[in-house]
Tab-separated table of C-alpha atoms in Angstrom:
chain	number	residue	atom	x	y	z
C	1	UNK	CA	-34.627	51.827	26.071
C	2	UNK	CA	-38.002	50.325	26.819
C	3	UNK	CA	-37.250	47.547	24.403
C	4	UNK	CA	-33.882	46.784	26.033
C	5	UNK	CA	-35.457	46.707	29.498
C	6	UNK	CA	-38.113	44.293	28.279
C	7	UNK	CA	-35.461	41.987	26.788
C	8	UNK	CA	-33.446	42.048	29.996
C	9	UNK	CA	-36.539	41.201	31.984
C	10	UNK	CA	-37.423	38.295	29.639
C	11	UNK	CA	-33.932	36.823	29.861
C	12	UNK	CA	-34.121	36.735	33.649
C	13	UNK	CA	-37.552	35.105	33.619
C	14	UNK	CA	-37.347	31.396	34.733
C	15	UNK	CA	-40.040	30.363	32.235
C	16	UNK	CA	-38.158	32.037	29.414
C	17	UNK	CA	-34.873	30.355	30.429
C	18	UNK	CA	-36.583	26.944	30.535
C	19	UNK	CA	-37.980	27.420	27.029
C	20	UNK	CA	-34.556	28.527	25.810
C	21	UNK	CA	-32.913	25.448	27.325
C	22	UNK	CA	-35.553	23.116	25.824
C	23	UNK	CA	-35.020	24.728	22.443
C	24	UNK	CA	-31.267	24.055	22.644
C	25	UNK	CA	-31.871	20.415	23.626
C	26	UNK	CA	-34.297	19.932	20.737
C	27	UNK	CA	-31.769	21.462	18.373
C	28	UNK	CA	-29.066	19.101	19.605
C	29	UNK	CA	-31.403	16.115	19.230
C	30	UNK	CA	-32.260	17.129	15.663
C	31	UNK	CA	-28.567	17.470	14.844
C	32	UNK	CA	-27.894	14.055	16.394
C	33	UNK	CA	-30.711	12.461	14.361
C	34	UNK	CA	-29.382	14.105	11.226
C	35	UNK	CA	-25.912	12.714	11.969
C	36	UNK	CA	-27.381	9.224	12.505
C	37	UNK	CA	-29.181	9.472	9.170
C	38	UNK	CA	-25.906	10.338	7.550
C	39	UNK	CA	-24.060	7.385	9.106
C	40	UNK	CA	-23.672	3.871	7.711
C	41	UNK	CA	-22.834	0.879	9.897
C	42	UNK	CA	-21.453	-1.971	7.809
C	43	UNK	CA	-20.930	-5.324	9.525
C	44	UNK	CA	-18.366	-7.749	8.060
C	45	UNK	CA	-19.322	-11.381	8.635
C	46	UNK	CA	-18.046	-14.783	7.565
C	47	UNK	CA	-16.224	-17.874	8.769
C	48	UNK	CA	-12.544	-17.808	9.734
C	49	UNK	CA	-10.053	-17.145	6.903
C	50	UNK	CA	-12.804	-16.165	4.445
C	51	UNK	CA	-11.147	-12.827	3.670
C	52	UNK	CA	-13.204	-10.386	5.767
C	53	UNK	CA	-10.189	-8.557	7.117
C	54	UNK	CA	-8.677	-8.325	3.628
C	55	UNK	CA	-11.838	-6.542	2.470
C	56	UNK	CA	-11.348	-4.112	5.360
C	57	UNK	CA	-7.708	-3.575	4.324
C	58	UNK	CA	-8.901	-2.668	0.826
C	59	UNK	CA	-11.328	-0.174	2.368
C	60	UNK	CA	-8.418	1.393	4.262
C	61	UNK	CA	-6.416	1.675	1.046
C	62	UNK	CA	-9.341	3.357	-0.697
C	63	UNK	CA	-10.496	5.709	2.017
C	64	UNK	CA	-7.884	6.086	4.766
C	65	UNK	CA	-4.678	6.629	2.828
C	66	UNK	CA	-3.197	3.170	3.264
C	67	UNK	CA	-1.159	1.572	6.043
C	68	UNK	CA	1.044	3.070	8.739
C	69	UNK	CA	4.759	2.479	9.317
C	70	UNK	CA	3.902	0.388	12.375
C	71	UNK	CA	1.506	-1.799	10.372
C	72	UNK	CA	4.137	-2.399	7.688
C	73	UNK	CA	6.680	-3.445	10.344
C	74	UNK	CA	4.105	-5.627	12.093
C	75	UNK	CA	3.220	-7.548	8.943
C	76	UNK	CA	6.889	-7.943	8.016
C	77	UNK	CA	7.539	-9.856	11.234
C	78	UNK	CA	4.348	-11.917	11.081
C	79	UNK	CA	4.857	-12.873	7.423
C	80	UNK	CA	8.467	-13.921	8.058
C	81	UNK	CA	7.279	-16.218	10.851
C	82	UNK	CA	4.530	-17.639	8.615
C	83	UNK	CA	6.990	-18.154	5.737
C	84	UNK	CA	9.215	-20.377	7.870
C	85	UNK	CA	6.295	-22.103	9.576
C	86	UNK	CA	4.654	-22.883	6.237
C	87	UNK	CA	7.773	-24.534	4.801
C	88	UNK	CA	8.248	-26.553	7.961
C	89	UNK	CA	4.611	-27.649	7.669
C	90	UNK	CA	5.110	-28.839	4.058
C	91	UNK	CA	8.150	-30.924	5.012
C	92	UNK	CA	6.368	-32.528	7.974
C	93	UNK	CA	3.121	-33.148	6.067
C	94	UNK	CA	5.006	-34.716	3.149
C	95	UNK	CA	6.266	-37.363	5.569
C	96	UNK	CA	2.752	-37.982	6.903
C	97	UNK	CA	1.325	-38.286	3.373
C	98	UNK	CA	4.142	-40.574	2.187
C	99	UNK	CA	5.393	-38.085	-0.429
C	100	UNK	CA	9.016	-38.611	-1.458
C	101	UNK	CA	11.130	-35.489	-1.079
C	102	UNK	CA	14.360	-34.843	-2.929
C	103	UNK	CA	15.672	-33.232	0.242
C	104	UNK	CA	15.348	-36.592	2.036
C	105	UNK	CA	18.308	-37.928	0.029
C	106	UNK	CA	21.264	-37.984	2.480
C	107	UNK	CA	24.215	-35.679	1.821
C	108	UNK	CA	22.428	-33.817	-0.985
C	109	UNK	CA	22.460	-30.019	-1.123
C	110	UNK	CA	18.681	-29.955	-0.689
C	111	UNK	CA	19.062	-32.165	2.372
C	112	UNK	CA	21.187	-29.490	4.008
C	113	UNK	CA	18.560	-26.849	3.214
C	114	UNK	CA	15.861	-29.034	4.775
C	115	UNK	CA	17.958	-29.536	7.901
C	116	UNK	CA	18.421	-25.774	8.309
C	117	UNK	CA	14.711	-25.026	7.904
C	118	UNK	CA	13.607	-27.708	10.364
C	119	UNK	CA	16.228	-26.666	12.923
C	120	UNK	CA	15.380	-22.981	12.711
C	121	UNK	CA	13.638	-21.545	15.781
C	122	UNK	CA	11.499	-18.787	14.340
C	123	UNK	CA	10.411	-17.352	17.669
C	124	UNK	CA	14.032	-16.917	18.736
C	125	UNK	CA	14.759	-14.883	15.613
C	126	UNK	CA	12.165	-12.110	15.757
C	127	UNK	CA	11.183	-9.285	18.038
C	128	UNK	CA	7.840	-10.648	19.201
C	129	UNK	CA	6.710	-7.199	20.374
C	130	UNK	CA	6.935	-5.937	16.775
C	131	UNK	CA	4.855	-8.900	15.614
C	132	UNK	CA	1.994	-8.344	18.040
C	133	UNK	CA	3.284	-9.560	21.405
C	134	UNK	CA	1.434	-12.268	23.322
C	135	UNK	CA	-1.364	-12.375	20.745
C	136	UNK	CA	1.127	-13.230	17.987
C	137	UNK	CA	2.925	-15.821	20.123
C	138	UNK	CA	-0.309	-17.583	21.012
C	139	UNK	CA	-1.550	-17.610	17.426
C	140	UNK	CA	1.804	-18.829	16.070
C	141	UNK	CA	1.947	-21.792	18.424
C	142	UNK	CA	-1.691	-22.696	17.767
C	143	UNK	CA	-0.988	-22.716	14.027
C	144	UNK	CA	2.326	-24.508	13.869
C	145	UNK	CA	2.927	-26.637	16.957
C	146	UNK	CA	2.242	-30.364	16.795
C	147	UNK	CA	0.673	-30.170	20.257
C	148	UNK	CA	-1.767	-27.511	19.071
C	149	UNK	CA	-2.813	-29.616	16.058
C	150	UNK	CA	-3.217	-32.757	18.198
C	151	UNK	CA	-5.377	-30.875	20.684
C	152	UNK	CA	-7.634	-29.459	17.950
C	153	UNK	CA	-8.169	-32.950	16.531
C	154	UNK	CA	-8.936	-34.345	19.965
C	155	UNK	CA	-11.553	-31.628	20.567
C	156	UNK	CA	-13.112	-31.904	17.105
C	157	UNK	CA	-16.905	-32.163	17.096
C	158	UNK	CA	-17.301	-32.998	13.426
C	159	UNK	CA	-20.405	-30.784	13.281
C	160	UNK	CA	-20.932	-27.489	11.496
C	161	UNK	CA	-21.868	-24.893	14.087
C	162	UNK	CA	-23.148	-21.353	13.614
C	163	UNK	CA	-21.566	-20.470	16.937
C	164	UNK	CA	-22.820	-16.919	17.469
C	165	UNK	CA	-26.204	-17.899	18.947
C	166	UNK	CA	-24.796	-20.264	21.547
C	167	UNK	CA	-22.440	-19.922	24.474
C	168	UNK	CA	-19.942	-21.824	22.390
C	169	UNK	CA	-16.434	-21.933	23.789
C	170	UNK	CA	-13.768	-23.634	21.816
C	171	UNK	CA	-11.685	-24.036	24.932
C	172	UNK	CA	-8.434	-23.158	23.235
C	173	UNK	CA	-5.336	-22.735	25.291
C	174	UNK	CA	-4.895	-19.353	26.915
C	175	UNK	CA	-1.609	-17.456	26.827
C	176	UNK	CA	-0.711	-18.704	30.284
C	177	UNK	CA	-0.750	-22.312	29.021
C	178	UNK	CA	1.272	-21.632	25.916
C	179	UNK	CA	3.842	-18.953	26.573
C	180	UNK	CA	5.992	-20.805	29.157
C	181	UNK	CA	6.576	-23.652	26.704
C	182	UNK	CA	7.353	-21.590	23.633
C	183	UNK	CA	11.054	-22.219	23.755
C	184	UNK	CA	11.029	-25.722	25.166
C	185	UNK	CA	12.387	-27.162	21.893
C	186	UNK	CA	15.124	-24.558	21.576
C	187	UNK	CA	18.698	-25.584	22.187
C	188	UNK	CA	20.564	-22.414	23.008
C	189	UNK	CA	23.882	-24.137	22.186
C	190	UNK	CA	22.957	-25.004	18.617
C	191	UNK	CA	23.975	-22.935	15.596
C	192	UNK	CA	21.528	-20.086	14.965
C	193	UNK	CA	21.205	-19.536	11.247
C	194	UNK	CA	20.712	-16.057	9.858
C	195	UNK	CA	17.381	-15.088	8.351
C	196	UNK	CA	19.088	-14.706	4.961
C	197	UNK	CA	20.366	-18.316	5.131
C	198	UNK	CA	16.903	-19.622	5.957
C	199	UNK	CA	15.261	-17.542	3.204
C	200	UNK	CA	17.735	-19.013	0.689
C	201	UNK	CA	17.054	-22.544	1.964
C	202	UNK	CA	13.288	-22.038	1.704
C	203	UNK	CA	13.498	-20.777	-1.868
C	204	UNK	CA	15.800	-23.652	-2.899
C	205	UNK	CA	13.373	-26.233	-1.504
C	206	UNK	CA	10.388	-24.454	-3.059
C	207	UNK	CA	11.966	-24.119	-6.507
C	208	UNK	CA	13.901	-27.390	-6.778
C	209	UNK	CA	12.184	-30.109	-4.723
C	210	UNK	CA	9.292	-31.613	-6.703
C	211	UNK	CA	8.074	-33.412	-3.588
C	212	UNK	CA	7.506	-30.059	-1.865
C	213	UNK	CA	5.434	-28.927	-4.856
C	214	UNK	CA	3.452	-32.194	-4.792
C	215	UNK	CA	2.736	-31.738	-1.099
C	216	UNK	CA	1.662	-28.138	-1.720
C	217	UNK	CA	-0.846	-29.351	-4.324
C	218	UNK	CA	-2.401	-31.506	-1.581
C	219	UNK	CA	-2.506	-28.716	1.003
C	220	UNK	CA	-6.305	-28.963	1.247
C	221	UNK	CA	-5.634	-32.093	3.328
C	222	UNK	CA	-3.955	-30.095	6.106
C	223	UNK	CA	-3.720	-26.536	7.438
C	224	UNK	CA	-1.462	-24.230	5.401
C	225	UNK	CA	-1.390	-20.452	5.042
C	226	UNK	CA	-3.351	-19.452	1.929
C	227	UNK	CA	-0.556	-17.136	0.766
C	228	UNK	CA	2.289	-19.611	1.389
C	229	UNK	CA	3.398	-19.694	-2.267
C	230	UNK	CA	3.595	-15.889	-2.339
C	231	UNK	CA	5.614	-15.924	0.885
C	232	UNK	CA	8.119	-18.432	-0.487
C	233	UNK	CA	8.636	-16.398	-3.665
C	234	UNK	CA	9.428	-13.290	-1.580
C	235	UNK	CA	11.212	-14.935	1.364
C	236	UNK	CA	14.442	-13.025	0.696
C	237	UNK	CA	12.596	-9.743	1.302
C	238	UNK	CA	11.042	-10.796	4.602
C	239	UNK	CA	14.451	-11.984	5.819
C	240	UNK	CA	15.461	-8.317	6.114
C	241	UNK	CA	14.568	-7.274	9.662
C	242	UNK	CA	14.044	-3.668	8.533
C	243	UNK	CA	11.837	-4.571	5.588
C	244	UNK	CA	8.637	-2.527	5.307
C	245	UNK	CA	5.803	-4.504	3.755
C	246	UNK	CA	4.191	-3.275	0.536
C	247	UNK	CA	0.430	-2.925	0.173
C	248	UNK	CA	0.366	-6.264	-1.668
C	249	UNK	CA	2.294	-7.970	1.143
C	250	UNK	CA	-0.226	-6.734	3.701
C	251	UNK	CA	-3.169	-7.786	1.552
C	252	UNK	CA	-1.643	-11.274	1.243
C	253	UNK	CA	-0.641	-11.458	4.921
C	254	UNK	CA	-2.975	-12.654	7.614
C	255	UNK	CA	-3.258	-11.689	11.260
C	256	UNK	CA	-6.079	-13.411	13.103
C	257	UNK	CA	-8.884	-11.023	14.072
C	258	UNK	CA	-9.839	-11.283	17.729
C	259	UNK	CA	-12.760	-9.420	19.176
C	260	UNK	CA	-14.436	-6.706	17.106
C	261	UNK	CA	-12.504	-3.961	15.374
C	262	UNK	CA	-14.115	-0.662	14.377
C	263	UNK	CA	-12.893	1.431	11.453
C	264	UNK	CA	-14.336	4.842	10.517
C	265	UNK	CA	-14.018	6.893	7.344
C	266	UNK	CA	-15.998	9.323	5.202
C	267	UNK	CA	-17.416	8.544	1.736
C	268	UNK	CA	-19.300	11.277	-0.138
C	269	UNK	CA	-20.009	13.133	3.125
C	270	UNK	CA	-21.413	9.927	4.652
C	271	UNK	CA	-19.719	8.518	7.722
C	272	UNK	CA	-18.944	4.808	7.403
C	273	UNK	CA	-18.429	2.686	10.488
C	274	UNK	CA	-17.147	-0.777	9.591
C	275	UNK	CA	-17.241	-3.524	12.206
C	276	UNK	CA	-15.015	-6.539	11.574
C	277	UNK	CA	-15.564	-9.525	13.848
C	278	UNK	CA	-13.255	-12.541	14.208
C	279	UNK	CA	-14.677	-15.461	12.238
C	280	UNK	CA	-13.438	-18.520	14.103
C	281	UNK	CA	-15.976	-20.205	16.359
C	282	UNK	CA	-14.497	-18.998	19.617
C	283	UNK	CA	-14.880	-15.393	18.393
C	284	UNK	CA	-18.500	-15.567	17.238
C	285	UNK	CA	-20.104	-15.332	20.645
C	286	UNK	CA	-18.886	-11.701	20.648
C	287	UNK	CA	-20.774	-10.849	17.451
C	288	UNK	CA	-24.164	-10.224	19.016
C	289	UNK	CA	-22.808	-7.133	20.779
C	290	UNK	CA	-22.577	-5.259	17.468
C	291	UNK	CA	-25.808	-6.368	15.781
C	292	UNK	CA	-27.935	-3.314	16.592
C	293	UNK	CA	-28.596	-0.518	14.086
C	294	UNK	CA	-26.706	-2.207	11.257
C	295	UNK	CA	-27.274	-0.552	7.874
C	296	UNK	CA	-25.927	-3.427	5.822
C	297	UNK	CA	-24.273	-6.809	6.435
C	298	UNK	CA	-21.456	-7.987	4.175
C	299	UNK	CA	-20.906	-11.763	4.297
C	300	UNK	CA	-17.623	-12.987	2.837
C	301	UNK	CA	-17.501	-16.549	1.495
C	302	UNK	CA	-14.231	-18.200	0.432
C	303	UNK	CA	-15.443	-20.216	-2.569
C	304	UNK	CA	-12.040	-21.883	-2.988
C	305	UNK	CA	-12.317	-23.626	0.377
C	306	UNK	CA	-14.941	-26.186	-0.667
C	307	UNK	CA	-12.404	-28.988	-0.096
C	308	UNK	CA	-10.785	-27.684	3.108
C	309	UNK	CA	-11.482	-28.266	6.779
C	310	UNK	CA	-11.824	-25.678	9.539
C	311	UNK	CA	-8.682	-24.735	11.397
C	312	UNK	CA	-10.535	-25.035	14.720
C	313	UNK	CA	-12.342	-28.295	13.877
C	314	UNK	CA	-10.560	-30.419	11.297
C	315	UNK	CA	-13.497	-32.760	10.768
C	316	UNK	CA	-15.783	-29.974	9.477
C	317	UNK	CA	-15.748	-28.792	5.865
C	318	UNK	CA	-15.259	-25.007	5.649
C	319	UNK	CA	-18.010	-24.568	3.065
C	320	UNK	CA	-20.510	-26.546	5.162
C	321	UNK	CA	-19.696	-24.282	8.106
C	322	UNK	CA	-20.186	-21.161	5.958
C	323	UNK	CA	-23.548	-22.470	4.687
C	324	UNK	CA	-24.877	-22.975	8.209
C	325	UNK	CA	-23.485	-19.631	9.363
C	326	UNK	CA	-24.977	-17.678	6.451
C	327	UNK	CA	-28.388	-19.323	6.847
C	328	UNK	CA	-28.427	-18.547	10.564
C	329	UNK	CA	-27.473	-14.881	10.073
C	330	UNK	CA	-29.556	-14.164	6.985
C	331	UNK	CA	-32.750	-15.357	8.682
C	332	UNK	CA	-31.991	-14.001	12.149
C	333	UNK	CA	-34.415	-11.694	13.959
C	334	UNK	CA	-31.516	-9.242	14.275
C	335	UNK	CA	-31.385	-8.685	10.518
C	336	UNK	CA	-35.052	-8.762	9.507
C	337	UNK	CA	-34.791	-5.448	7.644
C	338	UNK	CA	-31.070	-5.526	6.926
C	339	UNK	CA	-29.930	-5.971	3.316
C	340	UNK	CA	-27.072	-8.420	2.760
C	341	UNK	CA	-24.121	-8.276	0.397
C	342	UNK	CA	-22.545	-11.633	-0.424
C	343	UNK	CA	-18.935	-11.709	-1.613
C	344	UNK	CA	-17.996	-14.912	-3.424
C	345	UNK	CA	-14.342	-14.424	-2.542
C	346	UNK	CA	-11.052	-16.074	-3.591
C	347	UNK	CA	-12.323	-16.678	-7.137
C	348	UNK	CA	-8.731	-16.691	-8.414
C	349	UNK	CA	-7.816	-19.563	-6.095
C	350	UNK	CA	-10.981	-21.439	-7.017
C	351	UNK	CA	-10.109	-21.462	-10.721
C	352	UNK	CA	-6.716	-23.013	-9.993
C	353	UNK	CA	-8.024	-25.527	-7.462
C	354	UNK	CA	-10.841	-26.906	-9.644
C	355	UNK	CA	-8.228	-28.415	-11.977
C	356	UNK	CA	-6.912	-30.703	-9.254
C	357	UNK	CA	-9.755	-31.136	-6.762
C	358	UNK	CA	-13.153	-32.112	-8.276
C	359	UNK	CA	-16.008	-30.248	-6.611
C	360	UNK	CA	-18.358	-33.262	-6.969
C	361	UNK	CA	-16.283	-35.156	-4.441
C	362	UNK	CA	-17.454	-32.672	-1.775
C	363	UNK	CA	-20.808	-31.590	-3.241
C	364	UNK	CA	-22.305	-34.643	-4.999
C	365	UNK	CA	-25.407	-32.718	-6.102
C	366	UNK	CA	-23.331	-30.384	-8.289
C	367	UNK	CA	-24.693	-30.778	-11.860
C	368	UNK	CA	-22.427	-28.406	-13.759
C	369	UNK	CA	-19.472	-29.144	-16.001
C	370	UNK	CA	-16.518	-30.799	-14.349
C	371	UNK	CA	-13.947	-28.295	-13.111
C	372	UNK	CA	-15.795	-25.356	-14.732
C	373	UNK	CA	-15.327	-22.024	-12.944
C	374	UNK	CA	-18.530	-20.338	-14.132
C	375	UNK	CA	-20.734	-23.365	-13.375
C	376	UNK	CA	-19.168	-23.709	-9.927
C	377	UNK	CA	-19.732	-20.037	-9.067
C	378	UNK	CA	-23.345	-20.221	-10.247
C	379	UNK	CA	-23.841	-23.352	-8.144
C	380	UNK	CA	-22.634	-21.690	-4.950
C	381	UNK	CA	-24.502	-18.466	-5.693
C	382	UNK	CA	-27.808	-20.321	-6.130
C	383	UNK	CA	-27.106	-22.456	-3.062
C	384	UNK	CA	-26.578	-19.449	-0.798
C	385	UNK	CA	-29.467	-17.428	-2.231
C	386	UNK	CA	-31.764	-20.402	-1.609
C	387	UNK	CA	-31.033	-20.094	2.124
C	388	UNK	CA	-32.763	-16.675	2.221
C	389	UNK	CA	-36.125	-17.552	3.793
C	390	UNK	CA	-36.605	-13.909	4.827
C	391	UNK	CA	-36.802	-12.809	1.163
C	392	UNK	CA	-34.522	-9.878	1.866
C	393	UNK	CA	-32.415	-8.224	-0.831
C	394	UNK	CA	-29.046	-9.956	-1.279
C	395	UNK	CA	-26.483	-8.430	-3.618
C	396	UNK	CA	-23.867	-10.871	-4.919
C	397	UNK	CA	-20.361	-9.919	-6.078
C	398	UNK	CA	-17.516	-12.159	-7.212
C	399	UNK	CA	-14.265	-10.990	-5.696
C	400	UNK	CA	-10.591	-11.561	-5.169
C	401	UNK	CA	-10.005	-9.553	-1.995
C	402	UNK	CA	-6.229	-9.403	-2.551
C	403	UNK	CA	-6.595	-7.826	-6.028
C	404	UNK	CA	-6.487	-4.076	-5.424
C	405	UNK	CA	-7.841	-2.967	-8.826
C	406	UNK	CA	-10.854	-5.288	-8.967
C	407	UNK	CA	-11.696	-4.599	-5.322
C	408	UNK	CA	-11.529	-0.854	-5.888
C	409	UNK	CA	-14.244	-1.202	-8.536
C	410	UNK	CA	-16.446	-3.491	-6.397
C	411	UNK	CA	-16.066	-1.505	-3.170
C	412	UNK	CA	-16.771	1.797	-4.912
C	413	UNK	CA	-19.957	0.304	-6.377
C	414	UNK	CA	-21.242	-1.114	-3.106
C	415	UNK	CA	-20.406	1.973	-1.032
C	416	UNK	CA	-22.299	4.149	-3.530
C	417	UNK	CA	-25.242	1.731	-3.353
C	418	UNK	CA	-25.236	1.679	0.456
C	419	UNK	CA	-25.078	5.487	0.661
C	420	UNK	CA	-28.000	5.867	-1.759
C	421	UNK	CA	-30.108	3.299	0.091
C	422	UNK	CA	-29.332	4.896	3.432
C	423	UNK	CA	-30.361	8.337	2.155
C	424	UNK	CA	-33.634	6.923	0.786
C	425	UNK	CA	-34.385	5.095	4.019
C	426	UNK	CA	-33.719	8.265	5.997
C	427	UNK	CA	-35.996	10.320	3.751
C	428	UNK	CA	-33.166	12.612	2.691
C	429	UNK	CA	-33.718	11.876	-1.018
C-alpha cells in the first residue's frame, strides 16, 4: 500500500508531470528523426518534353499498382485530340515547306480524307472535362493554333535560359484570353464527322500519302508531338469515346506538367517522395520551392532532341537549353551535397534520327563517327559530365522512358542505390 501511495503522490507532482511530458516530446522527436532518415526525396528535373513525367509514370507502374480508371479516360481524350492535331499540323507544315502531298490532287480519295481532317473541330467532339478542363483547353490551343505559334515566334528571345534562378515569365496567354475564342473557327451548320470517320481518314493519309511521310521526317523543323506516329497507328482505338488507354498508351501520351506534383510510395520499407516539376521556362520559377532536403536529383535529358527547338522559344535549340539548365542546377548552392542521376533519355528515337539528321550540323565539335549511336551517346555523356564543377557524384543511365521492361531494370537499380546511400548517410548501416 505504501508503494501505491508513493506512486499516486509522484504522479500528482508538477515536477514529475513536466518530466513525463518532456520525455514524451523527446520520444516523438526521435521517432520523427527516424522517419526522416527513412525517407527519400527525389527531385525530377529537366527541360520541357524531356521525359520526366514518363519516368514518374514508370515509377507508378512499378510501385503504385498502375493507373486509375480516371487516368485511362483522361489520356484517351487527350491522345485523341493530339492525334487529330498532329495530322492537321503535318498537312499545314507540308504546305509551308513546299512538300507535295498526294492528297492535294483534286477529286482524289486522299483529297477527301484531307478535307475531312482539316475541317474537323476537335474541341467540339470531346468532353473537355474528361480531358482536363480549362488546363487541357489552354494547352491544346497553345500547341495547335496558328495564333499561338505566331505569338511564340514574336516573343522568342533566341537565348538559352536556365529560368529557375530568375523571375522569368514567359507571358503566355492565360485561360481568360484563350477560352472565349476556342470555337471562333467552328461553323455549327457544317457537317460534323464522326470520330471513326476522322480516324479512318488519318490512317489513310498516314499510310498512303508519301508527302505526309516526307513531312514527318522533317518534323524537327516544327513542333510535333513526339508520339505522333504511334497515335496515327492506333487512331481507330482512340476514336472510341469509351476507350480506356493501356499502360503503353499512357506512357506514350503527354499531358503538360504545371506546378509541382508530389507522388509517394514505399520501396523496401523506405518512403519515397518524388517531386516532378514542369520543365518549360514559365514553370521553372516554381522549382526553388522544393529544393530543400533533397536526397537525390534526377535530371532527364532527351538526347534525340539535338536538332529541335523549344516549344516556348523556337529560336533556341533544345539541347543548348538543357546544357545551360543542367550546368546551373548541378553547380547550384542548393545542391552542393546532392548526388545527381543523369538519364540520357529517348535513345531509341536518337538511333532513328541520326540516319537523317547529322549531329555535326548542330554540334560542329563532334568528332565521332557520322550517325553513330554509341559515339553520339558518349559525346553527350562527356559533355554533360564536364559541366560538373562541383565534383559531385553523377550516375549516368541510358534510357527509353516509354519502354517498360528496360525502365523497370534501371529504376530498380537506382532506387536500391538511393536507399543504400540514404541509409549510410543517416548512419543506419
